Amino acid sequence: MSSVSPATALPPRRSRERLKAISRILLDTATDAGAPGVDAVYGAGILNVEKAMQAQAPASSFVAADAVLTRFSSLTTSAPFGGSAAAAALSGQVGGMTVFDRYGRDFTMTASTGVRARSSGLLAGAMLAPTDAPWRAAQAEAARFGFATNVGAQAMRRPDVPAVVSFSPVAGQQVTLGTNVAVGGGNGLAGSALRGIASLPVGGMSAWSAGGWSASLSSGTSRDGRLRQQVIGFATPLGFGLELSDLAERGQVLGMRGDAALGLSGGRTTLATLTYRRTLVGVDLTARATASSTRAHGGSNLLRFDGPLIGSAFSLEGARELFGGRATLGLSSTLRVERARAVLLAPVSFDLVTGALSTRAVAVDLAPNDRELDLELGWSTALSRTSLFRVGIARAFDAGHVAGASDTAAFVTIAIR
């Protein structure tokens, strides 16, 4: 049986701070003996080695430390930034810190919930956009007083079905108006280049064409209301065209979201897309190359973007008549951030007793190192004037702009009027 006093005679190589911490632990965990409290016989009590080894700060202190870490890592990345790869990299920066207990001992602590990631969404649902069935286009044989339309009893029963009306104001010109149509959806089976940001916007469109020239204007909002897209497009008889898009987001920046502490109120993106359409040896070719610039709105000392976010996307598709139907083969890549410089506030250490927190600013570029490539194959045929059969498959390599990740999706549909 030993009292605490002689037990504190430790080797002189120990630092003064370490000696103080050990002394504090031994005094706090000693088993009281003799008169209550400190007395002349037993001092602070009898040494209790087992309790001394288990001594730590109260559990509530660690809960408070985890709450601090959660505040720094309350971020959800999106596919343009690299999805899960970006989440892992950011978690390494802001998802851990050193904590000190009441005895000055240090522990490495990791947040119970790290930075999360949203999928790029290469699923059958992304490929099952409203089917381009023949009866959804304005039918010339149904023209009345110079107007052709797909609006009828079917559209009246289902107000969410795209409705299109077309007319010719003068000879050689055509004007088309539509509602409940997909905006900026692209032509590929894998869906829109923006699918990693939000659900496909749906809204209205108007188009004019004459002598190989065409112009169009469309505007729509995503189902969750976070995104609104407006697109104006031009095309020439040579097959070259240009599309300019304005993308307004609410509560996110290119799909990246965070809680109120991060202060990301939204973003504004301008996209310029060069298009080219031409028929070669019976194959209808369509090429699209997109460049984007995004300005983030809001932010806080936890996360602040430094300058615009630059991104890119592209697609190439060929289609031709085959086996009594129309076959398509395409290669595409969704929007990827090429430059996204930001400053993060990262936790360094936290005192469990006083609540004192030390931090450091970290400059990062959130652009991913890899690029997703989607290979697509599809075939469709009209079974009758009122039915359409479609089948397709898409394979994503480095899915979500993450090295080695892959995704495969396929579908078979029969649409009947």
PDB file of N, CA, C and O in Angstrom, residues 195-238:
ATOM      1  N   ARG A 195     -26.402  16.749 -65.073  1.00  0.00           N
ATOM      2  CA  ARG A 195     -27.165  15.829 -64.224  1.00  0.00           C
ATOM      3  C   ARG A 195     -26.568  15.671 -62.825  1.00  0.00           C
ATOM      4  O   ARG A 195     -27.260  15.262 -61.905  1.00  0.00           O
ATOM      5  N   GLY A 196     -25.281  15.973 -62.657  1.00  0.00           N
ATOM      6  CA  GLY A 196     -24.669  15.885 -61.333  1.00  0.00           C
ATOM      7  C   GLY A 196     -24.960  17.084 -60.457  1.00  0.00           C
ATOM      8  O   GLY A 196     -24.497  17.146 -59.321  1.00  0.00           O
ATOM      9  N   ILE A 197     -25.751  18.050 -60.982  1.00  0.00           N
ATOM     10  CA  ILE A 197     -26.036  19.277 -60.235  1.00  0.00           C
ATOM     11  C   ILE A 197     -27.441  19.272 -59.655  1.00  0.00           C
ATOM     12  O   ILE A 197     -27.653  19.549 -58.481  1.00  0.00           O
ATOM     13  N   ALA A 198     -28.425  18.962 -60.494  1.00  0.00           N
ATOM     14  CA  ALA A 198     -29.819  18.973 -60.048  1.00  0.00           C
ATOM     15  C   ALA A 198     -30.643  18.187 -61.042  1.00  0.00           C
ATOM     16  O   ALA A 198     -30.157  17.772 -62.100  1.00  0.00           O
ATOM     17  N   SER A 199     -31.906  17.953 -60.706  1.00  0.00           N
ATOM     18  CA  SER A 199     -32.801  17.276 -61.627  1.00  0.00           C
ATOM     19  C   SER A 199     -33.044  18.144 -62.852  1.00  0.00           C
ATOM     20  O   SER A 199     -32.868  19.363 -62.821  1.00  0.00           O
ATOM     21  N   LEU A 200     -33.425  17.516 -63.952  1.00  0.00           N
ATOM     22  CA  LEU A 200     -33.581  18.201 -65.225  1.00  0.00           C
ATOM     23  C   LEU A 200     -34.673  19.260 -65.157  1.00  0.00           C
ATOM     24  O   LEU A 200     -35.796  18.978 -64.751  1.00  0.00           O
ATOM     25  N   PRO A 201     -34.362  20.511 -65.550  1.00  0.00           N
ATOM     26  CA  PRO A 201     -35.390  21.554 -65.543  1.00  0.00           C
ATOM     27  C   PRO A 201     -36.482  21.258 -66.579  1.00  0.00           C
ATOM     28  O   PRO A 201     -36.205  20.719 -67.656  1.00  0.00           O
ATOM     29  N   VAL A 202     -37.695  21.630 -66.254  1.00  0.00           N
ATOM     30  CA  VAL A 202     -38.832  21.459 -67.153  1.00  0.00           C
ATOM     31  C   VAL A 202     -39.534  22.805 -67.270  1.00  0.00           C
ATOM     32  O   VAL A 202     -39.729  23.500 -66.270  1.00  0.00           O
ATOM     33  N   GLY A 203     -39.913  23.181 -68.499  1.00  0.00           N
ATOM     34  CA  GLY A 203     -40.559  24.482 -68.678  1.00  0.00           C
ATOM     35  C   GLY A 203     -41.070  24.657 -70.091  1.00  0.00           C
ATOM     36  O   GLY A 203     -41.548  23.706 -70.719  1.00  0.00           O
ATOM     37  N   GLY A 204     -40.938  25.872 -70.619  1.00  0.00           N
ATOM     38  CA  GLY A 204     -41.461  26.194 -71.933  1.00  0.00           C
ATOM     39  C   GLY A 204     -40.369  26.509 -72.931  1.00  0.00           C
ATOM     40  O   GLY A 204     -39.226  26.796 -72.567  1.00  0.00           O
ATOM     41  N   MET A 205     -40.720  26.441 -74.224  1.00  0.00           N
ATOM     42  CA  MET A 205     -39.757  26.734 -75.275  1.00  0.00           C
ATOM     43  C   MET A 205     -40.453  27.368 -76.474  1.00  0.00           C
ATOM     44  O   MET A 205     -41.664  27.225 -76.669  1.00  0.00           O
ATOM     45  N   SER A 206     -39.672  28.081 -77.260  1.00  0.00           N
ATOM     46  CA  SER A 206     -40.142  28.620 -78.528  1.00  0.00           C
ATOM     47  C   SER A 206     -38.992  28.529 -79.518  1.00  0.00           C
ATOM     48  O   SER A 206     -37.824  28.684 -79.144  1.00  0.00           O
ATOM     49  N   ALA A 207     -39.312  28.244 -80.785  1.00  0.00           N
ATOM     50  CA  ALA A 207     -38.274  28.077 -81.790  1.00  0.00           C
ATOM     51  C   ALA A 207     -38.755  28.611 -83.134  1.00  0.00           C
ATOM     52  O   ALA A 207     -39.960  28.580 -83.437  1.00  0.00           O
ATOM     53  N   TRP A 208     -37.806  29.094 -83.936  1.00  0.00           N
ATOM     54  CA  TRP A 208     -38.076  29.592 -85.277  1.00  0.00           C
ATOM     55  C   TRP A 208     -37.057  28.997 -86.224  1.00  0.00           C
ATOM     56  O   TRP A 208     -35.878  28.843 -85.881  1.00  0.00           O
ATOM     57  N   SER A 209     -37.474  28.609 -87.413  1.00  0.00           N
ATOM     58  CA  SER A 209     -36.553  28.057 -88.394  1.00  0.00           C
ATOM     59  C   SER A 209     -36.968  28.480 -89.791  1.00  0.00           C
ATOM     60  O   SER A 209     -38.165  28.633 -90.083  1.00  0.00           O
ATOM     61  N   ALA A 210     -35.955  28.659 -90.658  1.00  0.00           N
ATOM     62  CA  ALA A 210     -36.200  29.036 -92.050  1.00  0.00           C
ATOM     63  C   ALA A 210     -34.915  28.892 -92.838  1.00  0.00           C
ATOM     64  O   ALA A 210     -33.857  29.403 -92.420  1.00  0.00           O
ATOM     65  N   GLY A 211     -34.975  28.155 -93.950  1.00  0.00           N
ATOM     66  CA  GLY A 211     -33.828  28.043 -94.835  1.00  0.00           C
ATOM     67  C   GLY A 211     -32.572  27.512 -94.190  1.00  0.00           C
ATOM     68  O   GLY A 211     -31.470  27.925 -94.568  1.00  0.00           O
ATOM     69  N   GLY A 212     -32.701  26.612 -93.233  1.00  0.00           N
ATOM     70  CA  GLY A 212     -31.519  26.065 -92.560  1.00  0.00           C
ATOM     71  C   GLY A 212     -31.062  26.861 -91.353  1.00  0.00           C
ATOM     72  O   GLY A 212     -30.232  26.391 -90.569  1.00  0.00           O
ATOM     73  N   TRP A 213     -31.594  28.067 -91.199  1.00  0.00           N
ATOM     74  CA  TRP A 213     -31.304  28.868 -90.009  1.00  0.00           C
ATOM     75  C   TRP A 213     -32.335  28.553 -88.934  1.00  0.00           C
ATOM     76  O   TRP A 213     -33.485  28.225 -89.223  1.00  0.00           O
ATOM     77  N   SER A 214     -31.934  28.654 -87.679  1.00  0.00           N
ATOM     78  CA  SER A 214     -32.889  28.437 -86.594  1.00  0.00           C
ATOM     79  C   SER A 214     -32.463  29.200 -85.351  1.00  0.00           C
ATOM     80  O   SER A 214     -31.275  29.501 -85.164  1.00  0.00           O
ATOM     81  N   ALA A 215     -33.444  29.512 -84.526  1.00  0.00           N
ATOM     82  CA  ALA A 215     -33.198  30.172 -83.238  1.00  0.00           C
ATOM     83  C   ALA A 215     -34.208  29.632 -82.238  1.00  0.00           C
ATOM     84  O   ALA A 215     -35.339  29.285 -82.606  1.00  0.00           O
ATOM     85  N   SER A 216     -33.803  29.526 -80.996  1.00  0.00           N
ATOM     86  CA  SER A 216     -34.702  28.975 -79.978  1.00  0.00           C
ATOM     87  C   SER A 216     -34.460  29.646 -78.639  1.00  0.00           C
ATOM     88  O   SER A 216     -33.375  30.176 -78.371  1.00  0.00           O
ATOM     89  N   LEU A 217     -35.484  29.610 -77.815  1.00  0.00           N
ATOM     90  CA  LEU A 217     -35.415  30.149 -76.458  1.00  0.00           C
ATOM     91  C   LEU A 217     -36.206  29.232 -75.549  1.00  0.00           C
ATOM     92  O   LEU A 217     -37.347  28.871 -75.855  1.00  0.00           O
ATOM     93  N   SER A 218     -35.599  28.800 -74.459  1.00  0.00           N
ATOM     94  CA  SER A 218     -36.289  27.919 -73.511  1.00  0.00           C
ATOM     95  C   SER A 218     -35.942  28.315 -72.090  1.00  0.00           C
ATOM     96  O   SER A 218     -34.885  28.893 -71.824  1.00  0.00           O
ATOM     97  N   SER A 219     -36.841  27.992 -71.180  1.00  0.00           N
ATOM     98  CA  SER A 219     -36.652  28.330 -69.768  1.00  0.00           C
ATOM     99  C   SER A 219     -37.383  27.309 -68.920  1.00  0.00           C
ATOM    100  O   SER A 219     -38.517  26.923 -69.233  1.00  0.00           O
ATOM    101  N   GLY A 220     -36.716  26.828 -67.857  1.00  0.00           N
ATOM    102  CA  GLY A 220     -37.345  25.830 -66.996  1.00  0.00           C
ATOM    103  C   GLY A 220     -36.759  25.810 -65.604  1.00  0.00           C
ATOM    104  O   GLY A 220     -35.697  26.385 -65.342  1.00  0.00           O
ATOM    105  N   THR A 221     -37.460  25.132 -64.706  1.00  0.00           N
ATOM    106  CA  THR A 221     -37.066  25.023 -63.296  1.00  0.00           C
ATOM    107  C   THR A 221     -37.049  23.559 -62.892  1.00  0.00           C
ATOM    108  O   THR A 221     -37.911  22.784 -63.326  1.00  0.00           O
ATOM    109  N   SER A 222     -36.051  23.171 -62.085  1.00  0.00           N
ATOM    110  CA  SER A 222     -35.978  21.797 -61.605  1.00  0.00           C
ATOM    111  C   SER A 222     -37.106  21.512 -60.624  1.00  0.00           C
ATOM    112  O   SER A 222     -37.695  22.430 -60.050  1.00  0.00           O
ATOM    113  N   ARG A 223     -37.405  20.241 -60.444  1.00  0.00           N
ATOM    114  CA  ARG A 223     -38.522  19.859 -59.584  1.00  0.00           C
ATOM    115  C   ARG A 223     -38.339  20.317 -58.144  1.00  0.00           C
ATOM    116  O   ARG A 223     -39.305  20.646 -57.465  1.00  0.00           O
ATOM    117  N   ASP A 224     -37.084  20.297 -57.670  1.00  0.00           N
ATOM    118  CA  ASP A 224     -36.856  20.702 -56.275  1.00  0.00           C
ATOM    119  C   ASP A 224     -36.754  22.217 -56.121  1.00  0.00           C
ATOM    120  O   ASP A 224     -36.591  22.721 -55.010  1.00  0.00           O
ATOM    121  N   GLY A 225     -36.853  22.961 -57.227  1.00  0.00           N
ATOM    122  CA  GLY A 225     -36.840  24.414 -57.164  1.00  0.00           C
ATOM    123  C   GLY A 225     -35.478  25.026 -56.911  1.00  0.00           C
ATOM    124  O   GLY A 225     -35.363  26.253 -56.795  1.00  0.00           O
ATOM    125  N   ARG A 226     -34.420  24.219 -56.871  1.00  0.00           N
ATOM    126  CA  ARG A 226     -33.093  24.757 -56.586  1.00  0.00           C
ATOM    127  C   ARG A 226     -32.419  25.351 -57.817  1.00  0.00           C
ATOM    128  O   ARG A 226     -31.441  26.088 -57.704  1.00  0.00           O
ATOM    129  N   LEU A 227     -32.905  25.001 -59.005  1.00  0.00           N
ATOM    130  CA  LEU A 227     -32.203  25.399 -60.217  1.00  0.00           C
ATOM    131  C   LEU A 227     -33.183  25.931 -61.252  1.00  0.00           C
ATOM    132  O   LEU A 227     -34.252  25.358 -61.473  1.00  0.00           O
ATOM    133  N   ARG A 228     -32.785  27.028 -61.891  1.00  0.00           N
ATOM    134  CA  ARG A 228     -33.536  27.580 -63.008  1.00  0.00           C
ATOM    135  C   ARG A 228     -32.572  27.816 -64.159  1.00  0.00           C
ATOM    136  O   ARG A 228     -31.514  28.417 -63.976  1.00  0.00           O
ATOM    137  N   GLN A 229     -32.953  27.336 -65.350  1.00  0.00           N
ATOM    138  CA  GLN A 229     -32.072  27.432 -66.506  1.00  0.00           C
ATOM    139  C   GLN A 229     -32.792  28.103 -67.669  1.00  0.00           C
ATOM    140  O   GLN A 229     -33.944  27.784 -67.971  1.00  0.00           O
ATOM    141  N   GLN A 230     -32.098  29.028 -68.306  1.00  0.00           N
ATOM    142  CA  GLN A 230     -32.594  29.687 -69.505  1.00  0.00           C
ATOM    143  C   GLN A 230     -31.573  29.474 -70.612  1.00  0.00           C
ATOM    144  O   GLN A 230     -30.369  29.643 -70.392  1.00  0.00           O
ATOM    145  N   VAL A 231     -32.054  29.089 -71.791  1.00  0.00           N
ATOM    146  CA  VAL A 231     -31.165  28.758 -72.902  1.00  0.00           C
ATOM    147  C   VAL A 231     -31.634  29.482 -74.150  1.00  0.00           C
ATOM    148  O   VAL A 231     -32.821  29.460 -74.493  1.00  0.00           O
ATOM    149  N   ILE A 232     -30.689  30.123 -74.838  1.00  0.00           N
ATOM    150  CA  ILE A 232     -30.960  30.716 -76.136  1.00  0.00           C
ATOM    151  C   ILE A 232     -29.987  30.082 -77.122  1.00  0.00           C
ATOM    152  O   ILE A 232     -28.794  29.938 -76.830  1.00  0.00           O
ATOM    153  N   GLY A 233     -30.504  29.641 -78.274  1.00  0.00           N
ATOM    154  CA  GLY A 233     -29.671  28.931 -79.228  1.00  0.00           C
ATOM    155  C   GLY A 233     -29.834  29.425 -80.652  1.00  0.00           C
ATOM    156  O   GLY A 233     -30.896  29.937 -81.031  1.00  0.00           O
ATOM    157  N   PHE A 234     -28.757  29.275 -81.426  1.00  0.00           N
ATOM    158  CA  PHE A 234     -28.756  29.642 -82.844  1.00  0.00           C
ATOM    159  C   PHE A 234     -28.089  28.519 -83.618  1.00  0.00           C
ATOM    160  O   PHE A 234     -27.166  27.874 -83.119  1.00  0.00           O
ATOM    161  N   ALA A 235     -28.534  28.302 -84.857  1.00  0.00           N
ATOM    162  CA  ALA A 235     -27.915  27.317 -85.734  1.00  0.00           C
ATOM    163  C   ALA A 235     -27.905  27.851 -87.155  1.00  0.00           C
ATOM    164  O   ALA A 235     -28.798  28.606 -87.558  1.00  0.00           O
ATOM    165  N   THR A 236     -26.864  27.469 -87.919  1.00  0.00           N
ATOM    166  CA  THR A 236     -26.684  27.954 -89.286  1.00  0.00           C
ATOM    167  C   THR A 236     -26.881  26.822 -90.281  1.00  0.00           C
ATOM    168  O   THR A 236     -26.829  25.635 -89.911  1.00  0.00           O
ATOM    169  N   PRO A 237     -27.073  27.139 -91.535  1.00  0.00           N
ATOM    170  CA  PRO A 237     -27.213  26.083 -92.553  1.00  0.00           C
ATOM    171  C   PRO A 237     -25.974  25.206 -92.690  1.00  0.00           C
ATOM    172  O   PRO A 237     -26.060  24.094 -93.202  1.00  0.00           O
ATOM    173  N   LEU A 238     -24.820  25.685 -92.243  1.00  0.00           N
ATOM    174  CA  LEU A 238     -23.588  24.902 -92.318  1.00  0.00           C
ATOM    175  C   LEU A 238     -23.498  23.848 -91.224  1.00  0.00           C
ATOM    176  O   LEU A 238     -22.555  23.045 -91.206  1.00  0.00           O
TER     177      LEU A 238
END
